[in-house]
mmCIF file of C-alpha atoms in Angstrom:
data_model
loop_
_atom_site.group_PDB
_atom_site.id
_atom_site.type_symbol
_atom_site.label_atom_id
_atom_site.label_comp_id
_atom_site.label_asym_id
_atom_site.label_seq_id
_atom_site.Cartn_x
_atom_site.Cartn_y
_atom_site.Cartn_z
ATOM 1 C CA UNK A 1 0.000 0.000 0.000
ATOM 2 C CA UNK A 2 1.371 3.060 -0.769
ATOM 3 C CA UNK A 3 2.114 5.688 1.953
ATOM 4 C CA UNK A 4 -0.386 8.163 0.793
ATOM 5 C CA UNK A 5 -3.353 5.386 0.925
ATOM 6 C CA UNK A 6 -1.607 3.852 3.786
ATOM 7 C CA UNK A 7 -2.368 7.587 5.787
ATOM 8 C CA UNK A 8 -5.625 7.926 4.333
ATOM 9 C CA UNK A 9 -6.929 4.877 5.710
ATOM 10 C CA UNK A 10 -5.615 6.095 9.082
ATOM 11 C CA UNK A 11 -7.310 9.029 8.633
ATOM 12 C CA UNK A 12 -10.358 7.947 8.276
ATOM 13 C CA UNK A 13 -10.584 5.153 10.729
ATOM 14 C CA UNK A 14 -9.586 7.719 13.375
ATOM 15 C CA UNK A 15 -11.827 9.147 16.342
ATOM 16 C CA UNK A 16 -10.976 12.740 16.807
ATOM 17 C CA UNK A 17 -11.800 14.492 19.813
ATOM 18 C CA UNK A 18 -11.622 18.384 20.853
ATOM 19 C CA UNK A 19 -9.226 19.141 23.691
ATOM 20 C CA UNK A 20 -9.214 22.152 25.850
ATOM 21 C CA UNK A 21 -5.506 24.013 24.619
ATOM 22 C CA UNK A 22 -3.049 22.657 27.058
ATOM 23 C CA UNK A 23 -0.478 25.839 26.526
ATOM 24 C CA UNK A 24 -1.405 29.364 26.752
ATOM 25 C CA UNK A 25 1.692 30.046 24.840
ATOM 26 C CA UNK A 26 0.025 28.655 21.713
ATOM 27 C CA UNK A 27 -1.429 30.803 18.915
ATOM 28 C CA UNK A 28 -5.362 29.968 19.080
ATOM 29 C CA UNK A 29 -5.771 30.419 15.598
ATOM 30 C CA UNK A 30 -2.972 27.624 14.234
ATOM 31 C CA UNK A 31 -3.223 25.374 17.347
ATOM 32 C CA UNK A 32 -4.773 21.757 17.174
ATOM 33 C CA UNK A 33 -5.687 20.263 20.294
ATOM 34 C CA UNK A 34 -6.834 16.725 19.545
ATOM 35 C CA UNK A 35 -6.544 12.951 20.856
ATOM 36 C CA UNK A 36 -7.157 10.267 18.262
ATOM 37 C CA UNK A 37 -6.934 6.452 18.904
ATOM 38 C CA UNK A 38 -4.709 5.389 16.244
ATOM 39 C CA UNK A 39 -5.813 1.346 14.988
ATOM 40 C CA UNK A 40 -2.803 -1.041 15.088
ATOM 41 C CA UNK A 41 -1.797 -4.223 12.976
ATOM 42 C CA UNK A 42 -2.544 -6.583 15.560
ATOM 43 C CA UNK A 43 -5.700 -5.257 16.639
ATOM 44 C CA UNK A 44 -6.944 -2.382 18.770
ATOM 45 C CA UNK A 45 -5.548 0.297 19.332
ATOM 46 C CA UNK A 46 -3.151 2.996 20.855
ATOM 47 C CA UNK A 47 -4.273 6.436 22.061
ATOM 48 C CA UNK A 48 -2.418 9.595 20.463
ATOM 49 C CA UNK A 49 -2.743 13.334 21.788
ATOM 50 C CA UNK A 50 -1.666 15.837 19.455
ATOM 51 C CA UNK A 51 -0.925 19.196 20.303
ATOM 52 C CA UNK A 52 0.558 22.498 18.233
ATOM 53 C CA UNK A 53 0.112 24.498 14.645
ATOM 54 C CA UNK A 54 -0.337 22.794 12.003
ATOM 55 C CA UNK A 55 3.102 23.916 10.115
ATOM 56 C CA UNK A 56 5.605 23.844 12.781
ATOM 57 C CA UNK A 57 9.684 23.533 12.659
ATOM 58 C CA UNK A 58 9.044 20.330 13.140
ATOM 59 C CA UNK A 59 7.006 17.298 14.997
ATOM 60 C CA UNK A 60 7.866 16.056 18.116
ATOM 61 C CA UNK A 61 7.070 13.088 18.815
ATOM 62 C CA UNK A 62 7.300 12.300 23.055
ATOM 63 C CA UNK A 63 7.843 8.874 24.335
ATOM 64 C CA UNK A 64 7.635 8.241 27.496
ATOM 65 C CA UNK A 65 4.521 5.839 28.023
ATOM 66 C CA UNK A 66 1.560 7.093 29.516
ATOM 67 C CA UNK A 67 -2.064 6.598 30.087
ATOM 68 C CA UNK A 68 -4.199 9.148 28.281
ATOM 69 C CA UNK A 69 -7.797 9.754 29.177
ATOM 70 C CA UNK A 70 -11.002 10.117 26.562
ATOM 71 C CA UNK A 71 -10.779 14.027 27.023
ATOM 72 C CA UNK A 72 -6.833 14.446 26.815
ATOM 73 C CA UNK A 73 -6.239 14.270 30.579
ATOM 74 C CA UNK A 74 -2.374 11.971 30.951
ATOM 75 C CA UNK A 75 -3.454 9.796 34.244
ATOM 76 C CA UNK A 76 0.765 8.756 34.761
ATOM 77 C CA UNK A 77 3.651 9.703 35.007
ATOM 78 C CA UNK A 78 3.089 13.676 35.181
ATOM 79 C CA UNK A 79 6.069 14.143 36.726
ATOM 80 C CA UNK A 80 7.754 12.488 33.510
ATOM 81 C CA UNK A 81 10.311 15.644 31.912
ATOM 82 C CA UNK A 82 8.611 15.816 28.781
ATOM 83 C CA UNK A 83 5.095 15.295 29.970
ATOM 84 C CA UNK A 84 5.153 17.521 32.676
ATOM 85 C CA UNK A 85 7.372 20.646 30.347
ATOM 86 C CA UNK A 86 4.496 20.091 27.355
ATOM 87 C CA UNK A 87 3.638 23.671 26.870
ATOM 88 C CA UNK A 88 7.451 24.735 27.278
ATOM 89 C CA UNK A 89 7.796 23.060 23.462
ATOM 90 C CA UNK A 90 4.968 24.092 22.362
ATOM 91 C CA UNK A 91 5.752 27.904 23.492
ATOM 92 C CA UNK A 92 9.093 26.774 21.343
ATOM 93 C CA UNK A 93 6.559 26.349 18.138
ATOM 94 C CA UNK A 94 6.738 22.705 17.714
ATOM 95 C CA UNK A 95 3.908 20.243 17.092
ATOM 96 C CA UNK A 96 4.130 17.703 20.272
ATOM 97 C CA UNK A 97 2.554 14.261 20.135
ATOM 98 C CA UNK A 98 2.884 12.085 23.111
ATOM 99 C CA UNK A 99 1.713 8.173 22.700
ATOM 100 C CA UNK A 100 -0.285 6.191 25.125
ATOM 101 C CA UNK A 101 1.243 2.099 24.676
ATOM 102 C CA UNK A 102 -0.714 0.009 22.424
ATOM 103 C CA UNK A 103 -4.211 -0.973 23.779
ATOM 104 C CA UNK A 104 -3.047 0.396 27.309
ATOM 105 C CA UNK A 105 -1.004 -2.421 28.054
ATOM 106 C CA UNK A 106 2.639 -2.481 29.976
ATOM 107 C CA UNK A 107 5.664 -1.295 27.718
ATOM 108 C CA UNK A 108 8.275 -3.480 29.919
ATOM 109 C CA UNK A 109 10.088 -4.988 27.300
ATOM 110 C CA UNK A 110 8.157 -3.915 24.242
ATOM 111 C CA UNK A 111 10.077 -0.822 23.605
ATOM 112 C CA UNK A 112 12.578 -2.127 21.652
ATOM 113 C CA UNK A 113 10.507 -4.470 19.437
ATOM 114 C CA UNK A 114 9.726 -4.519 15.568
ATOM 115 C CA UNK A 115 5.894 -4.305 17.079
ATOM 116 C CA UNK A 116 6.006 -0.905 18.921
ATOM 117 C CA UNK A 117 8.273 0.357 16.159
ATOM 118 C CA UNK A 118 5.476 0.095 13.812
ATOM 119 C CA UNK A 119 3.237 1.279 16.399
ATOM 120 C CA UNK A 120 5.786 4.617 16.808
ATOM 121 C CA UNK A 121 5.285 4.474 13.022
ATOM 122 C CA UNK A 122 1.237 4.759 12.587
ATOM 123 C CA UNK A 123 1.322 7.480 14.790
ATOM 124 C CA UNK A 124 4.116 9.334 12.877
ATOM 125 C CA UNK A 125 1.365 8.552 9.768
ATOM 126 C CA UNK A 126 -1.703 10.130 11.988
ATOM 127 C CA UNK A 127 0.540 13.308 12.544
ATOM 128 C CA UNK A 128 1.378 13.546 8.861
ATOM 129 C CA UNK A 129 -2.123 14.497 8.634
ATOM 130 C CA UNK A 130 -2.411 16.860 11.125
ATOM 131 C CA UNK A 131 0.723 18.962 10.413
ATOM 132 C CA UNK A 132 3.702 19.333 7.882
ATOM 133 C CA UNK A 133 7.227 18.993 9.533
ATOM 134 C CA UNK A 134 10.126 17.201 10.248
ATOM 135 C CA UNK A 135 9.587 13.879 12.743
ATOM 136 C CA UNK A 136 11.613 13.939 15.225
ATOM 137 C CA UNK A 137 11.517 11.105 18.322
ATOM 138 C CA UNK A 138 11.937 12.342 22.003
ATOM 139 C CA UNK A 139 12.750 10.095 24.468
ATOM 140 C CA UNK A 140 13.154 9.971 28.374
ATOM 141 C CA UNK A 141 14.586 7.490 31.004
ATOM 142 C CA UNK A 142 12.893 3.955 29.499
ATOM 143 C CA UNK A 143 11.527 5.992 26.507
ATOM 144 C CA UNK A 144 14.697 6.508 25.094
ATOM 145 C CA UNK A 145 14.887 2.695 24.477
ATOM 146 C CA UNK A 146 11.660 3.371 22.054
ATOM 147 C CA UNK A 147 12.906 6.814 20.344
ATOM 148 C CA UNK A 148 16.335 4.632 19.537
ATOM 149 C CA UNK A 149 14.204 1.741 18.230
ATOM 150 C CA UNK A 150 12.106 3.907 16.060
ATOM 151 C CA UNK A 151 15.400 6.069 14.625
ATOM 152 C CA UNK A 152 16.822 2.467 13.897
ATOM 153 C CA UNK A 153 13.868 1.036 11.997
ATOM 154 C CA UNK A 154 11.249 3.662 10.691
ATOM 155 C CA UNK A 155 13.811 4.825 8.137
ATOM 156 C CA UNK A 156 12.630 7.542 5.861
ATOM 157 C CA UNK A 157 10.006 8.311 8.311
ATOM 158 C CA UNK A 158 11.954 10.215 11.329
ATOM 159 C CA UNK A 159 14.548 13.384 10.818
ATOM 160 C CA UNK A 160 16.306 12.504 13.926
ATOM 161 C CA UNK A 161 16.605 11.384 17.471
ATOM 162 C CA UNK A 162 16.871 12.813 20.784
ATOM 163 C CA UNK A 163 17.860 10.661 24.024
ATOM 164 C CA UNK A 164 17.130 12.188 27.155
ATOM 165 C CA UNK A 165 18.533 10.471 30.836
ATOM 166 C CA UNK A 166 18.882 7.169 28.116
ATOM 167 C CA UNK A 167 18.660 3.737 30.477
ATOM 168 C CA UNK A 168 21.912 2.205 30.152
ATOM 169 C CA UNK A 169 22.028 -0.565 32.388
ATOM 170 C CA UNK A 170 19.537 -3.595 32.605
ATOM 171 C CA UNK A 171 16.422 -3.138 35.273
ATOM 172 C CA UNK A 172 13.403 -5.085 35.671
ATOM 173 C CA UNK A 173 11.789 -4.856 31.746
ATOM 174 C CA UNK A 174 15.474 -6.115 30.572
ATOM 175 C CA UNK A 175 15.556 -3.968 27.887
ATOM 176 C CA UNK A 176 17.836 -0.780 27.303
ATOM 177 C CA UNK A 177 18.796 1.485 24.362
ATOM 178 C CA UNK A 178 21.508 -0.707 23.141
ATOM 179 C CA UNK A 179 18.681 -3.646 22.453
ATOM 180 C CA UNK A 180 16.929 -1.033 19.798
ATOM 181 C CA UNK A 181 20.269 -1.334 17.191
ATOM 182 C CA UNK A 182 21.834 2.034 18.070
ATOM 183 C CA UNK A 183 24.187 0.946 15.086
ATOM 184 C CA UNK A 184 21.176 0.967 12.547
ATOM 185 C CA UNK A 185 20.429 4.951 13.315
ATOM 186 C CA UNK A 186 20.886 7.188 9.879
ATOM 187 C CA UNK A 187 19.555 10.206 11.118
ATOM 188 C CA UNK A 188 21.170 12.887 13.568
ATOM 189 C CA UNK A 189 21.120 12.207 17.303
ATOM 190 C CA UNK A 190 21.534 14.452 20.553
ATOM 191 C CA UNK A 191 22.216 12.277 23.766
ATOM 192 C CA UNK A 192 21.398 14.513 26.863
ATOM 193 C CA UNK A 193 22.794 13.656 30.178
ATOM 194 C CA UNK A 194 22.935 15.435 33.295
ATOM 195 C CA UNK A 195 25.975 14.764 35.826
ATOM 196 C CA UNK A 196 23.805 15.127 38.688
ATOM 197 C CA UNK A 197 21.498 12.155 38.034
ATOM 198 C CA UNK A 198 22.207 9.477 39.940
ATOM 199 C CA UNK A 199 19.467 7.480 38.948
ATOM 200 C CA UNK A 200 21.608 3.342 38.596
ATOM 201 C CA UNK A 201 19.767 2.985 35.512
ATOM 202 C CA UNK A 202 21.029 5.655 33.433
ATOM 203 C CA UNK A 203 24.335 6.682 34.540
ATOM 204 C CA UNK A 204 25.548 10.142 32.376
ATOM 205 C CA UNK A 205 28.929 8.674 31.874
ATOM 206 C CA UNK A 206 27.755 6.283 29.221
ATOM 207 C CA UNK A 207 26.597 8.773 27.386
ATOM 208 C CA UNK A 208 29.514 8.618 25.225
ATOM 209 C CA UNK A 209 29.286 5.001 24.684
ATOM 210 C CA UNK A 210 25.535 5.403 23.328
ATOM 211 C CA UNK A 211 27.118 7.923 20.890
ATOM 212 C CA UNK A 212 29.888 5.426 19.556
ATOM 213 C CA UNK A 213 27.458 2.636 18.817
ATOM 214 C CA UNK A 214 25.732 5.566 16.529
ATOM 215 C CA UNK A 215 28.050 4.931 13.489
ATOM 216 C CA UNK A 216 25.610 5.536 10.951
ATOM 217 C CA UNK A 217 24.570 8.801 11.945
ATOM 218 C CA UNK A 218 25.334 11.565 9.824
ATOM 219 C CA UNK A 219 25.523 13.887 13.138
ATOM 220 C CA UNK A 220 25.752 13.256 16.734
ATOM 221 C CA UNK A 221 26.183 15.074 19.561
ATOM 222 C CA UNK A 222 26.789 14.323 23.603
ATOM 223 C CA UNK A 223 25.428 17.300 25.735
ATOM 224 C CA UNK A 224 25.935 17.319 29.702
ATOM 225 C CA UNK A 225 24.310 19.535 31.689
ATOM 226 C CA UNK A 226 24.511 20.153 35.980
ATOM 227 C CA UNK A 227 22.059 20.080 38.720
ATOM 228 C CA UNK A 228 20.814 18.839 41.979
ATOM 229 C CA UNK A 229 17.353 19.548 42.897
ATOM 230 C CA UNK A 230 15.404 17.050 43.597
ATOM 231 C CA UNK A 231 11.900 16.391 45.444
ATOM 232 C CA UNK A 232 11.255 12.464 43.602
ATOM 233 C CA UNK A 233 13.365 9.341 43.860
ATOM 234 C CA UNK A 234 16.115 9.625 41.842
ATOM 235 C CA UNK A 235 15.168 7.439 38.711
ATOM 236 C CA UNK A 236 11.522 10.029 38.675
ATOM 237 C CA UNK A 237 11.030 13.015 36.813
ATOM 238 C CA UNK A 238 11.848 15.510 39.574
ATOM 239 C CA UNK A 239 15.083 14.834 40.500
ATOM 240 C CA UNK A 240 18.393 15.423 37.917
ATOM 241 C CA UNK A 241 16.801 12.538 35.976
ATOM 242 C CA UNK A 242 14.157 14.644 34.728
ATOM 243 C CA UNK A 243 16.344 17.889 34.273
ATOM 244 C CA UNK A 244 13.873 19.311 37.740
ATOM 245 C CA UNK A 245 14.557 22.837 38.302
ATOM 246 C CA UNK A 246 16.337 23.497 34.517
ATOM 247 C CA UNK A 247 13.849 22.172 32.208
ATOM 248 C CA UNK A 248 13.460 25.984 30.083
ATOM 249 C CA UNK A 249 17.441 25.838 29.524
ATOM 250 C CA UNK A 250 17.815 22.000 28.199
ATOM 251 C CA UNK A 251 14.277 22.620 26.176
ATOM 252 C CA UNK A 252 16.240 25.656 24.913
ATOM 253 C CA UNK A 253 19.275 24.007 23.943
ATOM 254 C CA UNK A 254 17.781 20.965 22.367
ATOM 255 C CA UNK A 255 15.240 23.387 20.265
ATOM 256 C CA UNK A 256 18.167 25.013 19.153
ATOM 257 C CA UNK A 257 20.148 22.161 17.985
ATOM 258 C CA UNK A 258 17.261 20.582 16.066
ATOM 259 C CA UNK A 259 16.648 23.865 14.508
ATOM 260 C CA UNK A 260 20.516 24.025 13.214
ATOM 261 C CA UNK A 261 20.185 20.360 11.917
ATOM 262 C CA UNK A 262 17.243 22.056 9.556
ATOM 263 C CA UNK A 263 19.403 24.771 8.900
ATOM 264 C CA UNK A 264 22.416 23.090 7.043
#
């Protein structure tokens, strides 16, 4: 099927409903406020909230797995760094997207599969249709493990890859970015770390090793930042893990550096 059918038929099989703007930062006569449950291969579904103009610099898509309610509302994980900074991207002028798992079940040791990468993938088609700009995949902590898996394998499809806090080290769901095929990435990559997180999962100092295994990727780049407030457990979003207390300045400096990869 070819990929204009293919988003068609997502199209039209979708169930859109109105959301309440999330951002006051947004323009009210561009912005899209919508949550759509997106069909899968297998069956059923996963639910997709889409947020932003509809021609922005470019698309981000935020994985971090959450449960999103019927009008919008994200029931987990609100603490989670991009979840909880959502209007701080938008106020940037991105699109955001932020995925639900597929038919609300656990992620523990899905994120690096062939199945959630094509699940990644028919939401990247659903926000084709919503707004025209680069895909790019955001991860956090245990998302970064699906962001890497969707770089590798939804080539053509994503503009590049940022890693956030990336889990390093195996923890209960046996699964960490190196299981996605870092080595398979062709697009350019920005691995965030911050030397305060002492989270066991996602040490910063292997931030440099995620960036060797990237040897297909065009550009790469290791950024460390510094800080030590914290008011979570240190593997939770507000703590260093989840950049607590300096979220505007890494937001910043990511926005930036996606903006000069679409400059060049």
């Amino acid at each position: 099927m070819s990929r204009s059918a293919t988003v068609a038929r997502l199209a039209a099989a979708l169930i859109l409903t109105v959301l309440a703007a999330p951002a006051s930062a947004q323009n009210p006569a561009t912005a899209q406020n919508i949550v759509v449950d997106v069909p899968l291969a297998a069956g059923g579904s996963e639910r997709v909230l889409f947020a932003g103009p509809a021609t922005p610099p470019a698309i981000l898509m935020m994985l971090a797995g959450v449960g999103i309610g019927d009008a919008g509302t994200i029931g987990s994980l609100t603490g989670n760094f991009l979840i909880r900074t959502r209007g701080l991207w938008l106020a940037q002028g991105f699109a955001v997207v932020i995925l639900d798992s597929p038919n609300g079940a656990s992620l523990n040791g899905q994120r690096h599969t062939s199945a959630y990468a094509d699940a990644i993938g028919r939401a990247v088609d659903f926000a084709r249709t919503r707004a025209d700009g680069a895909i790019w995949l955001v991860g956090t902590s245990a998302g970064t493990t699906a962001a890497a898996n969707g770089a590798a394998q939804l080539r053509g499809k994503i503009a590049g890859v940022v890693l956030t806090s990336s889990v390093t080290r195996r923890y209960t769901s046996s699964e960490t970015v190196f299981d996605s095929e870092p080595e398979a990435i062709a697009v350019p990559a920005m691995i965030v770390a911050n030397q305060g997180d002492t989270c066991p999962l996602t040490p910063p100092a292997d931030a440099p090793l995620i960036a060797a295994w990237l040897t297909r990727s065009p550009r790469k780049e290791v950024v460390y930042v510094q800080s030590d407030q914290i008011r979570s457990p240190p593997c939770e979003g507000l703590s260093p893990h989840g950049y607590f207390g300096i979220e505007s300045g890494v937001i910043q400096r990511i926005s930036n550096w996606i903006r000069e990869v679409h400059s060049h």
